[in-house]
PDB file of C-alpha atoms in Angstrom:
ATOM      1  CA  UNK A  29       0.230  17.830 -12.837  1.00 82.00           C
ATOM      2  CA  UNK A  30      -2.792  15.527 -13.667  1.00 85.00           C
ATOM      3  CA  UNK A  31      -0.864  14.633 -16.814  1.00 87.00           C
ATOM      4  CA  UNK A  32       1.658  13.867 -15.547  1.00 90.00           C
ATOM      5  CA  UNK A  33       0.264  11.163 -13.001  1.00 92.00           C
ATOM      6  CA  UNK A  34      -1.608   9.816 -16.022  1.00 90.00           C
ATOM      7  CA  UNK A  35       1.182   9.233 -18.132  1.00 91.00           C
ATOM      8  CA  UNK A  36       3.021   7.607 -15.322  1.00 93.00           C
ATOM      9  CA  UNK A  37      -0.257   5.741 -14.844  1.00 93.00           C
ATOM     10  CA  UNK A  38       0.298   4.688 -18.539  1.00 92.00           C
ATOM     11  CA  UNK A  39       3.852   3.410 -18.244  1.00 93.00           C
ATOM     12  CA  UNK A  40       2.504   1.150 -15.178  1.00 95.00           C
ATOM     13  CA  UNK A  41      -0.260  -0.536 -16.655  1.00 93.00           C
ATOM     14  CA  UNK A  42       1.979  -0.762 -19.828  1.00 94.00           C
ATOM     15  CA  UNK A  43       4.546  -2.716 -17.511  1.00 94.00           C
ATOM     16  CA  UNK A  44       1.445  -4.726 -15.561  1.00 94.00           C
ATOM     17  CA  UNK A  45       0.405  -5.377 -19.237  1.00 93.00           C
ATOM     18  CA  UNK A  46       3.586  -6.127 -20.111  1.00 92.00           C
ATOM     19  CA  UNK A  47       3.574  -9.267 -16.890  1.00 91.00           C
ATOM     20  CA  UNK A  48       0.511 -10.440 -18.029  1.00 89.00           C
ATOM     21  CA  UNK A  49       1.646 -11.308 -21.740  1.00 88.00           C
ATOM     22  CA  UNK A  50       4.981 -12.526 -20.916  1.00 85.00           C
ATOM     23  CA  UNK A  51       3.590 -14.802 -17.806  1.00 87.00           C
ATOM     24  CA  UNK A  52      -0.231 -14.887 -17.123  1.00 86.00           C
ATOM     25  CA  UNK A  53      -1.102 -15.817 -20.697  1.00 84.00           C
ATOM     26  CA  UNK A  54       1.827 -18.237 -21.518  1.00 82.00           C
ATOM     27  CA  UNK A  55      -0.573 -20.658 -19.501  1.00 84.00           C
ATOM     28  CA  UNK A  56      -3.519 -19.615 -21.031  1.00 80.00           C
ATOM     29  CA  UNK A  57      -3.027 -19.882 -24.813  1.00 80.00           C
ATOM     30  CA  UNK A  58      -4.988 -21.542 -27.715  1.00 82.00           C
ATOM     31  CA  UNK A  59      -2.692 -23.274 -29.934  1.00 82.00           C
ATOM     32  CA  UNK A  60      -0.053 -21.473 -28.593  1.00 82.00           C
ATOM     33  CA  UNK A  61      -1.708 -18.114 -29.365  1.00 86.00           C
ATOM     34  CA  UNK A  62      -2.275 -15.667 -26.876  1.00 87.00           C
ATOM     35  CA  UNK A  63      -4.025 -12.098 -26.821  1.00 88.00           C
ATOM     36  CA  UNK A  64      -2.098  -9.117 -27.480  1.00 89.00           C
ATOM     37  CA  UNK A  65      -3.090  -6.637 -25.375  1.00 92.00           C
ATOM     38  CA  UNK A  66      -0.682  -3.935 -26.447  1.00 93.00           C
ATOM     39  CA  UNK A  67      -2.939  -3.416 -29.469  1.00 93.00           C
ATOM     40  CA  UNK A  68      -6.332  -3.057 -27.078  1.00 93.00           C
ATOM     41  CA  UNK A  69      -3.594  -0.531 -25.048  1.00 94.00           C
ATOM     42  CA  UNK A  70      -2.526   1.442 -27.531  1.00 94.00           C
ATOM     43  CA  UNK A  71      -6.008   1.729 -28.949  1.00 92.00           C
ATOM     44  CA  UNK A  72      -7.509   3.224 -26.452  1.00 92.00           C
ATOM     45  CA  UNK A  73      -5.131   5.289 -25.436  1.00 93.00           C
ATOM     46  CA  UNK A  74      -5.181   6.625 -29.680  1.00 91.00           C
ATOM     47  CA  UNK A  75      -8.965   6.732 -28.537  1.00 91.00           C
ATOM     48  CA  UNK A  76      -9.400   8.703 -25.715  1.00 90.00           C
ATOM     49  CA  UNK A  77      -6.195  10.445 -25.928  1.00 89.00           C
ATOM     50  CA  UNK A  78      -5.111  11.697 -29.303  1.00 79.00           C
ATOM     51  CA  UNK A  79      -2.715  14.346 -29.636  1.00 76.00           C
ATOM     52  CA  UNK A  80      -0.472  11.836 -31.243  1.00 85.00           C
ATOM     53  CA  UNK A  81       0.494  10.691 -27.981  1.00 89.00           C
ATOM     54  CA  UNK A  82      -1.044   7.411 -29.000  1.00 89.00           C
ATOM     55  CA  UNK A  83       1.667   7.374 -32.237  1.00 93.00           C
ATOM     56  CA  UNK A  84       4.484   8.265 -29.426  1.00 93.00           C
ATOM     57  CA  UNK A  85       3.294   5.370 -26.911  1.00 93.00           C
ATOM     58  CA  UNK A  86       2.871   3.576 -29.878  1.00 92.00           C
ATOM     59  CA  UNK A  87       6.375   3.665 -31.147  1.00 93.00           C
ATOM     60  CA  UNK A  88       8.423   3.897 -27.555  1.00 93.00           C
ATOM     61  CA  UNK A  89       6.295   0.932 -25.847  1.00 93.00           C
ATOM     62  CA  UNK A  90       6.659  -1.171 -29.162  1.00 92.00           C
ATOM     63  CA  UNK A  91      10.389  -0.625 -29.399  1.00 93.00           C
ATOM     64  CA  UNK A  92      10.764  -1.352 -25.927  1.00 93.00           C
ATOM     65  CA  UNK A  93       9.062  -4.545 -26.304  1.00 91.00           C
ATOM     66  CA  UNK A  94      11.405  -5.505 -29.456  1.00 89.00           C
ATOM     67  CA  UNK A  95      14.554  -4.580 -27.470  1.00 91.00           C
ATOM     68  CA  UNK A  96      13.322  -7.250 -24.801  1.00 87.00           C
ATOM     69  CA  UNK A  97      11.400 -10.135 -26.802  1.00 83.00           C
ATOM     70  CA  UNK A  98      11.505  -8.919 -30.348  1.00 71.00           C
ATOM     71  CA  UNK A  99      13.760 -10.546 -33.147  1.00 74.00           C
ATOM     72  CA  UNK A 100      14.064  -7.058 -35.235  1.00 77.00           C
ATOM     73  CA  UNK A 101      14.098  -4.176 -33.359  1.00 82.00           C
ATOM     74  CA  UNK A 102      11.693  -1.515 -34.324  1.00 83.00           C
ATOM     75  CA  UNK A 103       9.138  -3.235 -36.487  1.00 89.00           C
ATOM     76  CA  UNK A 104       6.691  -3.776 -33.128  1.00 90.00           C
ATOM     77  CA  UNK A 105       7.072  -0.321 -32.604  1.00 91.00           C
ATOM     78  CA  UNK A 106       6.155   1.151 -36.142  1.00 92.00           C
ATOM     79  CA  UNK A 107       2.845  -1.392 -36.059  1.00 92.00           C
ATOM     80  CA  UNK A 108       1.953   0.087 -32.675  1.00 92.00           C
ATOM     81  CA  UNK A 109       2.371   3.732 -33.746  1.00 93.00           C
ATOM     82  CA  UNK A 110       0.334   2.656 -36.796  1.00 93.00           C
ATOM     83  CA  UNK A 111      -2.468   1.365 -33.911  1.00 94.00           C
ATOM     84  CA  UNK A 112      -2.390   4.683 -32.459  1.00 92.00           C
ATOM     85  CA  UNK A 113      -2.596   6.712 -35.583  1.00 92.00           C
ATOM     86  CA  UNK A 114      -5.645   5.055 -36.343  1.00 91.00           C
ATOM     87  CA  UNK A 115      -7.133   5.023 -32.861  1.00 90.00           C
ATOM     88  CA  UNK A 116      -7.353   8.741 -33.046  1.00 88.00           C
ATOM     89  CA  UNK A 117      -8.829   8.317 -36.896  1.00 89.00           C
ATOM     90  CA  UNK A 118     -11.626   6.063 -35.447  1.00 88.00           C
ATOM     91  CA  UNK A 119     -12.127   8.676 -32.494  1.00 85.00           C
ATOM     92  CA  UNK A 120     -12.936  11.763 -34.846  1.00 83.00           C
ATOM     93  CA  UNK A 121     -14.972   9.144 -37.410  1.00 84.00           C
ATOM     94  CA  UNK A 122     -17.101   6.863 -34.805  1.00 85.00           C
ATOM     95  CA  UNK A 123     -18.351   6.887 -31.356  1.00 82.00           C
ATOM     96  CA  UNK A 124     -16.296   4.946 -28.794  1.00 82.00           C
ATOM     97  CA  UNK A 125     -19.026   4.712 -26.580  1.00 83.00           C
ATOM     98  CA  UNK A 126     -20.418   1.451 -27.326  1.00 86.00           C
ATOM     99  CA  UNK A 127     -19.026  -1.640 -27.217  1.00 89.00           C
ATOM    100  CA  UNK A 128     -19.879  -3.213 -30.406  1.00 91.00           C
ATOM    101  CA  UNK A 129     -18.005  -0.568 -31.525  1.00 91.00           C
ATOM    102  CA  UNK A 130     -14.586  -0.678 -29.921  1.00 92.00           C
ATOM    103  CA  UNK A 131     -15.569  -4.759 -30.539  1.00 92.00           C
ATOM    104  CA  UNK A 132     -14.749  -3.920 -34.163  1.00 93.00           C
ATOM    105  CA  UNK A 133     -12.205  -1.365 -33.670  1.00 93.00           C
ATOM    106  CA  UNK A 134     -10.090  -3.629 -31.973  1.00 94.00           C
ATOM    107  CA  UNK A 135     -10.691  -6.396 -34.584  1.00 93.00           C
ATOM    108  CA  UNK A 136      -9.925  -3.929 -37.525  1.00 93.00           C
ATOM    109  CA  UNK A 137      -6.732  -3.302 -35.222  1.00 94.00           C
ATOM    110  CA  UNK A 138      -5.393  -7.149 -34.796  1.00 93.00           C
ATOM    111  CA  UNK A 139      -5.686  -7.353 -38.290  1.00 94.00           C
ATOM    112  CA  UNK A 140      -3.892  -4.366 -39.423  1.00 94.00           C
ATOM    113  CA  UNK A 141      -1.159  -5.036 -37.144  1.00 93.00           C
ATOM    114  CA  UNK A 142      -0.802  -9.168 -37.253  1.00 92.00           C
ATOM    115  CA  UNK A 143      -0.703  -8.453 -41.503  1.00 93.00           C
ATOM    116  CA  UNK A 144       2.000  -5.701 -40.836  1.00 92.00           C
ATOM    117  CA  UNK A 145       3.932  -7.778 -38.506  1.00 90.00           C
ATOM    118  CA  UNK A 146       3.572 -11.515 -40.717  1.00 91.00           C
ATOM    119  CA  UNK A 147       4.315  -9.269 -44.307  1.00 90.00           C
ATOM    120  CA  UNK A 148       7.707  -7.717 -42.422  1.00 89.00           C
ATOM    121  CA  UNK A 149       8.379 -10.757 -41.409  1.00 84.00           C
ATOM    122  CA  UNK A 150       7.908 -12.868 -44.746  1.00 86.00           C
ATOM    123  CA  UNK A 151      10.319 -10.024 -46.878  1.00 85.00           C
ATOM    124  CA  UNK A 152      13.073  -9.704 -44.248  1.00 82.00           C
ATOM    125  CA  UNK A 153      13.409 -14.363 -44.303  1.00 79.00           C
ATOM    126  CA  UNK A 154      12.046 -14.952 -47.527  1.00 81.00           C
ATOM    127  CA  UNK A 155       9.394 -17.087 -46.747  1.00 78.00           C
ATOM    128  CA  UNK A 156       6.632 -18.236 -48.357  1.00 79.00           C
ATOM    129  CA  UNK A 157       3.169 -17.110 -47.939  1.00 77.00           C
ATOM    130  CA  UNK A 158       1.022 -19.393 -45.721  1.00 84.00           C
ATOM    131  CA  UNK A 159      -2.035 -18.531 -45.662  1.00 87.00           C
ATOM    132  CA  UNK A 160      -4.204 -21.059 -43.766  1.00 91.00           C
ATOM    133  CA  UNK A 161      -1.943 -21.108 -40.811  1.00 89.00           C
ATOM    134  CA  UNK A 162      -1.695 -16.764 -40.693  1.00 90.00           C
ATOM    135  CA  UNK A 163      -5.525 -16.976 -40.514  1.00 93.00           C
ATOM    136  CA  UNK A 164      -5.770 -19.716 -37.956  1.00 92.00           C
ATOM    137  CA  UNK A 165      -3.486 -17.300 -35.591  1.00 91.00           C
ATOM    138  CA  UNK A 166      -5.633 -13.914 -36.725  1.00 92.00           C
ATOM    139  CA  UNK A 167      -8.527 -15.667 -35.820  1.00 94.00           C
ATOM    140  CA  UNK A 168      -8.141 -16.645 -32.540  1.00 92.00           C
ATOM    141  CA  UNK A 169      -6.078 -13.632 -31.599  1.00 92.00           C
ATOM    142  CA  UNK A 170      -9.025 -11.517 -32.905  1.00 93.00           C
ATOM    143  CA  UNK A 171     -11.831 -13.931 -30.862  1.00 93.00           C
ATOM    144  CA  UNK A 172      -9.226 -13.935 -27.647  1.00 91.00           C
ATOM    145  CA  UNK A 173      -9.237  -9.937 -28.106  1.00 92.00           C
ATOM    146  CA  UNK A 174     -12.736  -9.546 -28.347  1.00 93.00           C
ATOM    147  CA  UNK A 175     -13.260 -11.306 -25.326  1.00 93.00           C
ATOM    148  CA  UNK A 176     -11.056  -9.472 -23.446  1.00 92.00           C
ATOM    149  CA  UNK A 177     -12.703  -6.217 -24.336  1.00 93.00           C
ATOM    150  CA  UNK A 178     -15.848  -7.680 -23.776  1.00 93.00           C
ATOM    151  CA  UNK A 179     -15.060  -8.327 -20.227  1.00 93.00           C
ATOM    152  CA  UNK A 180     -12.825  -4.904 -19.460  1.00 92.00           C
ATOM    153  CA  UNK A 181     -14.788  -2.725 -21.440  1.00 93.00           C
ATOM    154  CA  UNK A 182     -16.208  -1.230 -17.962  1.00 93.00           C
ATOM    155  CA  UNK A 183     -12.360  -0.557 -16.974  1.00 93.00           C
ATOM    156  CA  UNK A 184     -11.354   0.563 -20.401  1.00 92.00           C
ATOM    157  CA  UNK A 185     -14.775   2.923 -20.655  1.00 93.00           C
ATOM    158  CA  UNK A 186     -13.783   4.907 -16.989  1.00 93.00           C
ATOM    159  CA  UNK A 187      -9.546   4.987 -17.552  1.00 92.00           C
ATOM    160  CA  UNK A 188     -10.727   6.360 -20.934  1.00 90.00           C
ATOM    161  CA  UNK A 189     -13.480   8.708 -20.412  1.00 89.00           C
ATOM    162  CA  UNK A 190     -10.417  10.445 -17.169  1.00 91.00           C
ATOM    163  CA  UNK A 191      -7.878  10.114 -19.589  1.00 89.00           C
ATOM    164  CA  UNK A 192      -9.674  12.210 -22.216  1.00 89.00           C
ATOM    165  CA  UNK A 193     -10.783  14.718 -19.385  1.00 89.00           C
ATOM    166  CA  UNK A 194      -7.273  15.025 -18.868  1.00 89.00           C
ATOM    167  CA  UNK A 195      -5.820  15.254 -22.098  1.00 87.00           C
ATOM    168  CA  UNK A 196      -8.652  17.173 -24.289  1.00 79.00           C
ATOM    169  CA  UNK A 197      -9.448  19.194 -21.869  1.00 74.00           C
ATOM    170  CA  UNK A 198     -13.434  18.767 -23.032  1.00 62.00           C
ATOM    171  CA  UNK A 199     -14.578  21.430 -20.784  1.00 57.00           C
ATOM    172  CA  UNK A 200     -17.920  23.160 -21.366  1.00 54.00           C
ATOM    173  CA  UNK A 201     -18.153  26.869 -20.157  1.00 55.00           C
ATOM    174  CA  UNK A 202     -21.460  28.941 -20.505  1.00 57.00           C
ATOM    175  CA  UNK A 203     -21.703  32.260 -20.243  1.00 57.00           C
ATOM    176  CA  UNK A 204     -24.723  34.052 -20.372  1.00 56.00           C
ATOM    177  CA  UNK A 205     -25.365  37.343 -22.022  1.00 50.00           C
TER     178      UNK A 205
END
């Protein structure tokens, strides 16, 4: 039963998540870039949950998202899955307890996905490769990510640390002899 609050948990703050990109951050922008909190969301859930449930959420959040704002349906939503395979890599190779860490996991995340999406992007019009502009965007997406994990990593720490109660069932039983 607890999983199942928690995944309806997940589909709220995906759709509160959801508000805040489309509205909230419209306003606050820098050069017309904003944050993208779906990668710091589907992070941490490839974090702290696993199970490929963070390639699942991945893939059904991001093709949600491309049926309402996307311009090809389905490329969102393989980046995202990609964001939660390698959450639960970086959760069986590092510690997600500090936040340095997740710092640079969500970094190495905006980049992986931001390449993904500009290279599908740049085959399916047959554009040419601009590089100075591409890293003018990664970088302040990257610096406007960062600072949002900066300031929720005390939220993100708590949901995660129930969240992987919930799911891993990490459980210690003694038993004496």
């Amino acid at each position: 039963m607890k999983k199942f609050f928690s995944i309806i948990g997940l589909i709220l703050t995906f759709f509160i998540i959801y508000f805040l990109q489309a509205n909230f951050f419209n306003w606050f922008n820098i050069a017309e870039v904003k944050p993208n909190l779906f990668i710091v969301f589907i992070l941490v859930i490839g974090l702290f949950i696993g199970n490929k449930l963070g390639f699942i959420f991945g893939l059904i959040f991001g093709i949600y998202i491309d049926l309402l704002i996307g311009k090809a349906v389905g490329i969102t939503g393989i980046m995202l899955a990609i964001i939660g395979l390698v959450g639960e890599y970086l959760d069986k190779n590092f510690s997600k307890d500090s936040r340095v860490t997740l710092i640079f996991m969500v970094t190495g995340s905006t980049v992986i996905y931001e390449l993904g999406q500009y290279i599908f992007q740049m085959l399916k019009w047959n554009t040419n490769f601009e590089i100075l502009p591409f890293i003018k965007i990664l970088i302040i997406e990257i610096i406007f990510n960062m600072v949002l994990v900066i300031i929720l990593y005390p939220l993100i720490q708590k949901a995660g640390n129930y969240l992987e109660k919930v799911f891993k069932n990490k459980s210690i039983l003694t038993r004496y002899f």
